[in-house]
């Protein structure tokens, strides 16, 4: 009989994983400690914007007309313990307040709450991004605290989904990594991922520490790649080069590849920034701080981008933000997401506002979240309205909608036709032809 699956923590990762498991044919019970979240998901609604996720949820959530009914939600650990053969732990691990290290309290409390309800053999699978060494500790905790004892086994299975592509990445992962200590655990996970494996997703079977490290290493590599091209943007600006052309040329080298070489205001979100910091902190604890010292530079190049964007905006505004109207296009940390956690766009908007600029923000999906984080900024219902009367327009999140804007139409409502492209994603010629000054990070002025 197919194993029954539970998913603990129904944030980005968990909600997507739960819906994907139901799509793969399993009976799934999702748990969250927030009753509001459970009520929303049970009603077939997703509390964040993620393309395709709501459709997938509605296809399976019990009680929704026409749904398979394979997916249910609860707040009860007891029910989860009784129901599941395989429990995926998907709670978040944010950065600790005032420290680089990651806050393990949600993971720890999920394991502590689950363990006493594991009365029969079960596999607990950690998916959260954790400091290396956590799995070993949590495996011991399970054996100690679960009534099933040795029957409560742990596996580590990091998740590589990208926001905006979460459903696609979960159903068709580019690799599946599992850290296991028994053949039984490997067999069970092969069964869970039978479909993606049959489709050709590669499987890497390894030990606990390697599985935990793969995740931290992957995000560190991506962050490094982005900061590398942003460092090149700084040099290009100093030398009069064009970073977009440079990236294009580098990308033709198969060993480098063209992806994640888009220079701009840098990376943000709930993962890359906090993951590189937690990785550095952990390397320090393990006695090899030097190994990851370069990540400090990766972080600092990245954070510098935001300040640089503010300086370019100040320059475009004539040297001061006082009395200057600034339109900001984009608030999400990246397109196709309403996530504003550590968003470079919102950070730049906030800095300009705090320095006396009158900032009006528009984002296709992240308005509500942005307003919650930064209620003192101005918000407009469209790009055109945000730009009305603006002295300077900043393009800070590369939504498709912004690439499709008509420079002439926008030109009619602004006070000054000054565009700064913080994402190197707009067609410079189109804007210049419509009478705009167009400037982008790491590129020549005209
Ligand atoms: C990232 C990883 O890409 C996922 O593989 C990983 O699973 C996830 O973190 C996680 O740990 O959960 P995500 O945070 O959704 O995914 O965002 P990315 O697509 O990696 O983008 C991160 C940031 O880099 C964004 O702010 C984006 O605008 C920026 N970026 C990306 C650039 O500035 N330049 C680029 O060329 C690419």
XYZ file of C-alpha atoms and ligand atoms in Angstrom:
483
model
C 0.000 0.000 0.000
C 1.209 3.493 -0.813
C 2.609 5.324 2.216
C 0.522 8.072 3.763
C 2.272 11.383 3.858
C 2.184 14.338 6.204
C 3.730 17.737 5.650
C 4.579 19.784 8.725
C 4.681 23.532 8.135
C 2.579 24.885 5.282
C 4.507 27.973 4.219
C 5.952 28.311 0.764
C 7.777 25.040 0.809
C 5.244 22.989 2.764
C 2.087 24.119 0.968
C 3.712 23.384 -2.379
C 5.121 20.069 -1.226
C 1.775 18.945 0.199
C -0.121 19.791 -2.988
C 2.593 18.162 -5.115
C 2.491 14.949 -3.047
C -1.276 14.763 -3.585
C -0.684 15.325 -7.296
C 1.744 12.387 -7.257
C -1.117 10.236 -5.974
C -0.527 10.110 -2.206
C -2.969 10.701 0.632
C -1.602 13.810 2.329
C -2.234 15.549 5.633
C -0.688 19.001 6.041
C -0.111 20.527 9.462
C 0.481 24.069 10.566
C 0.377 25.632 14.024
C -1.499 28.607 12.566
C -5.245 27.862 12.511
C -5.768 30.779 10.086
C -3.374 29.269 7.567
C -5.080 25.890 7.891
C -8.510 27.467 7.373
C -7.275 29.307 4.266
C -5.649 26.228 2.731
C -8.636 24.023 3.571
C -10.825 26.496 1.706
C -8.610 25.974 -1.360
C -6.864 29.317 -1.051
C -3.128 29.941 -1.034
C -1.956 32.711 1.318
C 0.778 33.861 -1.103
C 1.128 34.434 -4.816
C 2.679 31.456 -6.530
C 1.738 30.641 -10.127
C -0.144 27.345 -10.439
C -0.226 26.534 -6.732
C -3.823 27.464 -6.054
C -4.989 25.379 -9.021
C -3.013 22.392 -7.774
C -4.364 22.820 -4.244
C -7.957 23.007 -5.486
C -7.410 19.942 -7.619
C -6.792 17.920 -4.471
C -8.043 19.584 -1.291
C -10.853 17.657 0.378
C -14.221 19.369 0.137
C -13.459 21.381 -2.963
C -15.879 20.556 -5.795
C -14.343 18.071 -8.198
C -11.179 17.662 -6.122
C -9.462 14.304 -5.599
C -9.863 14.793 -1.834
C -6.390 13.363 -1.239
C -5.218 16.497 0.581
C -6.374 17.620 4.034
C -5.047 19.989 6.660
C -4.956 19.973 10.444
C -3.386 21.679 13.461
C -3.173 18.424 15.444
C 0.162 16.619 15.831
C -1.707 13.690 17.283
C -3.667 13.302 14.055
C -0.454 13.644 12.037
C 1.252 10.943 14.105
C -1.672 8.553 13.669
C -2.086 9.231 9.967
C 1.389 9.322 8.487
C 3.994 6.790 7.422
C 6.297 9.499 6.089
C 6.443 12.961 7.665
C 8.053 15.841 5.772
C 9.220 18.688 7.989
C 9.030 21.933 6.006
C 9.072 24.674 8.641
C 11.165 27.775 8.082
C 14.563 28.636 9.516
C 14.861 32.427 9.484
C 17.963 34.393 10.424
C 18.308 34.871 14.185
C 17.659 38.372 15.376
C 20.973 40.203 15.698
C 23.056 37.212 14.567
C 24.142 35.525 11.362
C 23.129 32.063 12.562
C 19.805 30.540 11.631
C 16.975 30.261 14.093
C 16.240 26.561 14.612
C 13.367 27.076 17.025
C 10.624 26.155 14.523
C 12.440 22.992 13.440
C 13.189 22.030 17.022
C 9.633 22.571 18.122
C 8.243 20.659 15.112
C 10.400 17.638 15.996
C 9.620 17.927 19.706
C 5.884 18.104 18.980
C 5.891 15.259 16.466
C 8.120 12.727 18.244
C 5.750 11.782 21.105
C 3.070 10.890 18.530
C 5.223 8.465 16.537
C 3.864 5.213 17.930
C 4.632 2.992 14.943
C 7.535 2.843 12.486
C 7.732 6.090 10.529
C 10.176 8.007 8.401
C 10.631 11.679 9.239
C 12.122 13.636 6.356
C 13.705 17.012 6.986
C 13.354 19.498 4.147
C 14.053 22.739 5.995
C 17.383 24.457 5.348
C 19.415 23.778 8.488
C 22.979 24.152 9.732
C 25.046 21.073 8.976
C 24.989 18.709 11.945
C 21.312 19.298 12.741
C 20.113 16.029 11.195
C 22.348 13.911 13.377
C 21.075 15.686 16.468
C 17.435 15.445 15.372
C 17.747 11.745 14.518
C 18.909 11.068 18.083
C 16.052 13.147 19.452
C 13.525 11.096 17.475
C 14.839 7.750 18.737
C 14.853 9.089 22.258
C 11.451 10.757 22.327
C 9.307 8.689 19.947
C 7.417 5.780 21.504
C 8.422 3.836 18.359
C 12.091 4.281 19.369
C 14.426 3.038 16.637
C 11.368 2.696 14.410
C 11.226 6.478 14.080
C 13.874 7.118 11.476
C 15.186 10.321 9.945
C 16.196 11.231 6.399
C 17.333 14.597 5.057
C 15.986 15.750 1.719
C 16.816 19.391 0.926
C 14.526 21.380 -1.290
C 15.702 23.490 -4.208
C 12.455 25.065 -5.374
C 12.480 28.645 -6.606
C 9.665 31.026 -5.769
C 7.678 31.708 -8.905
C 8.440 28.160 -10.156
C 7.627 26.274 -6.971
C 5.097 23.845 -8.475
C 7.209 23.044 -11.510
C 10.375 22.629 -9.390
C 8.598 20.315 -6.933
C 6.932 18.090 -9.510
C 9.917 18.008 -11.861
C 13.001 18.613 -9.701
C 16.347 19.024 -11.444
C 17.816 16.712 -8.801
C 16.699 14.866 -5.705
C 19.151 14.688 -2.837
C 18.572 12.339 0.064
C 20.693 11.886 3.151
C 19.896 8.505 4.688
C 21.311 6.050 7.178
C 19.431 2.937 6.045
C 18.392 1.135 2.888
C 14.829 1.167 4.131
C 14.747 4.971 4.210
C 16.226 5.144 0.718
C 13.643 2.673 -0.564
C 10.790 4.662 0.943
C 11.984 7.911 -0.595
C 12.499 6.248 -3.968
C 8.850 5.230 -3.741
C 7.730 8.771 -2.888
C 9.682 10.221 -5.800
C 8.965 7.366 -8.191
C 7.392 9.613 -10.813
C 10.068 12.335 -11.046
C 12.735 9.595 -10.920
C 11.048 7.787 -13.807
C 10.991 11.086 -15.701
C 14.750 11.288 -15.306
C 15.369 13.508 -12.257
C 18.809 12.458 -11.004
C 19.006 11.052 -7.484
C 21.976 11.664 -5.216
C 22.031 9.392 -2.174
C 24.365 10.496 0.554
C 24.929 10.889 4.302
C 23.310 13.483 6.567
C 26.022 16.154 6.582
C 26.465 16.084 2.813
C 22.722 16.370 2.207
C 22.544 19.369 4.537
C 25.612 20.931 2.930
C 24.334 20.557 -0.640
C 21.604 23.048 0.067
C 23.855 25.637 1.713
C 26.456 25.168 -1.010
C 23.938 25.533 -3.846
C 22.530 28.801 -2.505
C 26.034 30.085 -1.755
C 27.117 29.325 -5.292
C 24.115 31.150 -6.749
C 24.706 34.143 -4.473
C 28.372 34.157 -5.461
C 27.513 34.081 -9.148
C 25.210 37.086 -8.767
C 27.737 39.025 -6.698
C 30.453 38.143 -9.179
C 28.566 39.782 -12.033
C 27.657 42.709 -9.797
C 31.337 43.192 -8.952
C 31.987 43.168 -12.703
C 29.271 45.822 -13.016
C 31.197 48.013 -10.597
C 34.367 47.586 -12.638
C 32.456 48.200 -15.878
C 31.129 51.461 -14.486
C 34.624 52.530 -13.493
C 36.144 51.491 -16.819
C 33.334 52.483 -19.160
C 32.414 48.895 -20.057
C 29.012 47.265 -20.477
C 28.218 44.491 -17.996
C 25.263 43.196 -20.025
C 27.524 42.498 -23.003
C 30.186 41.122 -20.696
C 27.660 38.692 -19.161
C 26.430 37.679 -22.605
C 29.967 36.873 -23.673
C 30.768 34.981 -20.466
C 27.552 32.989 -20.724
C 28.569 31.448 -24.034
C 31.239 29.519 -22.179
C 29.483 26.255 -21.296
C 31.460 25.991 -18.109
C 30.081 29.321 -16.911
C 26.610 29.352 -18.481
C 24.345 32.374 -18.968
C 22.043 31.989 -15.952
C 22.310 34.071 -12.771
C 24.555 36.585 -14.483
C 22.054 39.419 -14.561
C 23.679 42.397 -12.907
C 21.458 44.765 -10.987
C 20.464 45.634 -7.442
C 21.308 42.117 -6.335
C 19.722 39.210 -4.546
C 17.191 39.264 -1.748
C 14.328 37.093 -0.558
C 13.866 34.702 2.303
C 16.698 32.350 1.277
C 19.914 33.501 -0.361
C 20.853 36.317 2.070
C 20.083 34.411 5.254
C 21.465 31.120 3.963
C 24.923 32.504 3.161
C 25.052 34.154 6.576
C 23.955 31.013 8.405
C 26.530 29.020 6.417
C 29.311 31.404 7.464
C 28.176 31.235 11.085
C 28.147 27.442 11.009
C 31.608 27.226 9.417
C 32.834 29.417 12.275
C 31.302 27.099 14.855
C 32.919 24.137 13.128
C 36.328 25.778 13.346
C 36.776 26.623 9.666
C 35.700 30.254 9.420
C 38.251 30.976 6.703
C 36.717 28.489 4.295
C 33.667 30.691 3.857
C 35.191 34.110 4.493
C 34.590 34.947 0.828
C 30.841 34.834 1.450
C 31.222 37.949 3.579
C 32.452 39.707 0.445
C 29.604 38.193 -1.601
C 27.172 39.619 0.969
C 28.825 42.992 1.030
C 28.971 43.365 -2.783
C 25.279 42.526 -2.764
C 24.308 45.025 -0.089
C 26.420 47.715 -1.791
C 24.221 47.471 -4.869
C 21.269 48.878 -3.004
C 23.243 51.890 -1.811
C 24.634 52.429 -5.289
C 21.142 52.442 -6.774
C 20.123 55.102 -4.252
C 23.138 57.204 -5.264
C 22.293 56.917 -8.970
C 18.729 57.966 -8.186
C 20.000 60.940 -6.181
C 22.181 61.947 -9.101
C 19.256 61.654 -11.519
C 17.201 63.766 -9.103
C 19.748 66.561 -9.324
C 21.768 65.873 -6.177
C 19.102 65.693 -3.479
C 15.865 63.845 -2.809
C 14.242 66.761 -1.007
C 10.996 67.634 -2.734
C 11.684 65.036 -5.435
C 9.052 62.554 -6.562
C 10.330 59.090 -7.245
C 8.278 56.316 -8.864
C 9.354 52.789 -7.942
C 8.282 49.955 -10.221
C 8.489 46.712 -8.277
C 8.486 45.806 -4.599
C 8.797 42.000 -4.631
C 12.301 40.547 -4.269
C 11.861 39.044 -7.722
C 9.133 38.822 -10.378
C 6.258 36.320 -10.186
C 6.299 36.517 -6.414
C 4.577 38.665 -3.801
C 7.402 38.038 -1.342
C 9.047 41.202 -0.021
C 11.373 39.580 2.505
C 14.712 41.371 2.262
C 13.606 42.790 -1.064
C 16.271 44.946 -2.715
C 13.495 46.943 -4.437
C 11.703 47.810 -1.219
C 15.000 48.511 0.507
C 15.937 51.083 -2.164
C 12.445 52.613 -2.049
C 12.671 52.840 1.742
C 16.117 54.442 1.735
C 15.018 57.136 -0.714
C 11.903 57.807 1.326
C 13.916 58.075 4.536
C 16.197 60.578 2.823
C 13.334 62.904 1.986
C 12.154 61.633 -1.411
C 8.435 61.265 -2.090
C 8.270 57.653 -3.163
C 5.316 55.991 -4.873
C 5.520 52.236 -5.370
C 3.659 49.935 -7.702
C 4.022 46.157 -7.883
C 1.683 43.766 -9.725
C 1.347 41.368 -6.746
C 3.330 42.527 -3.723
C 1.427 45.702 -2.791
C -0.222 44.319 0.319
C 2.956 42.781 1.700
C 4.968 45.890 0.864
C 2.465 48.143 2.580
C 2.603 45.991 5.687
C 6.405 46.248 5.875
C 6.648 49.881 4.772
C 3.342 51.627 5.448
C 4.837 55.108 5.116
C 5.653 54.760 1.410
C 3.144 55.931 -1.188
C 1.399 53.219 -3.207
C -0.360 53.511 -6.565
C -2.665 51.048 -8.329
C -0.703 50.941 -11.603
C 2.695 51.754 -13.094
C 1.176 54.735 -14.848
C -0.297 56.105 -11.620
C 2.965 55.568 -9.742
C 4.786 57.482 -12.468
C 2.342 60.388 -12.560
C 4.266 63.536 -11.676
C 7.511 61.634 -10.985
C 10.872 63.298 -11.488
C 12.653 59.942 -11.647
C 11.375 56.420 -12.382
C 13.165 53.391 -10.926
C 12.660 49.900 -12.341
C 13.540 47.574 -9.462
C 11.761 44.231 -10.003
C 11.709 42.856 -13.535
C 8.038 41.941 -13.974
C 7.035 41.244 -17.573
C 4.406 43.968 -17.214
C 7.188 46.542 -16.907
C 8.965 45.323 -20.029
C 5.694 45.804 -21.878
C 5.181 49.390 -20.708
C 4.863 52.020 -23.425
C 7.693 54.525 -22.848
C 5.772 57.233 -24.720
C 2.633 56.818 -22.589
C 4.646 56.846 -19.382
C 6.586 59.840 -20.683
C 3.375 61.822 -20.887
C 2.523 61.517 -17.205
C 5.964 62.084 -15.624
C 7.574 65.387 -14.780
C 11.078 64.216 -15.748
C 11.863 61.442 -18.238
C 14.604 59.823 -16.195
C 14.612 56.052 -15.981
C 16.998 53.974 -13.907
C 16.888 50.275 -14.626
C 17.990 48.426 -11.499
C 17.513 45.037 -13.151
C 19.084 45.512 -16.583
C 15.911 44.170 -18.088
C 14.343 46.955 -20.119
C 15.048 47.785 -23.752
C 17.303 50.845 -23.468
C 16.829 51.886 -27.103
C 13.035 51.951 -26.850
C 13.155 54.236 -23.822
C 15.798 56.514 -25.256
C 13.872 56.836 -28.536
C 10.878 58.028 -26.510
C 12.965 60.820 -25.035
C 14.030 59.212 -21.762
C 17.446 59.242 -20.183
C 18.039 55.545 -19.511
C 20.668 54.396 -17.080
C 21.374 50.918 -15.784
C 23.869 49.521 -13.312
C 27.179 48.602 -14.910
C 26.412 50.056 -18.307
C 27.485 53.112 -20.249
C 25.288 56.173 -19.871
C 24.171 56.635 -23.473
C 16.620 30.445 -4.167
C 17.300 29.335 -4.983
O 17.417 29.761 -6.340
C 16.484 28.040 -4.914
O 17.149 27.010 -5.618
C 16.333 27.654 -3.440
O 15.562 26.472 -3.294
C 15.644 28.781 -2.708
O 16.429 29.978 -2.818
C 15.515 28.365 -1.268
O 16.538 28.239 -0.595
O 14.400 28.096 -0.834
P 14.551 32.072 -4.608
O 14.846 32.676 -3.272
O 13.151 31.756 -4.980
O 15.362 30.699 -4.778
O 15.098 33.114 -5.671
P 16.134 33.119 -6.878
O 15.448 32.838 -8.144
O 17.341 32.330 -6.536
O 16.531 34.668 -6.864
C 17.168 35.231 -5.713
C 17.474 36.686 -5.923
O 18.535 36.844 -6.843
C 16.336 37.543 -6.436
O 16.275 38.723 -5.660
C 16.721 37.819 -7.870
O 16.210 39.040 -8.317
C 18.229 37.855 -7.760
N 18.938 37.560 -9.032
C 18.781 36.366 -9.644
C 19.801 38.515 -9.574
O 19.969 39.628 -9.016
N 20.454 38.227 -10.736
C 20.313 37.048 -11.357
O 20.949 36.855 -12.415
C 19.455 36.096 -10.810
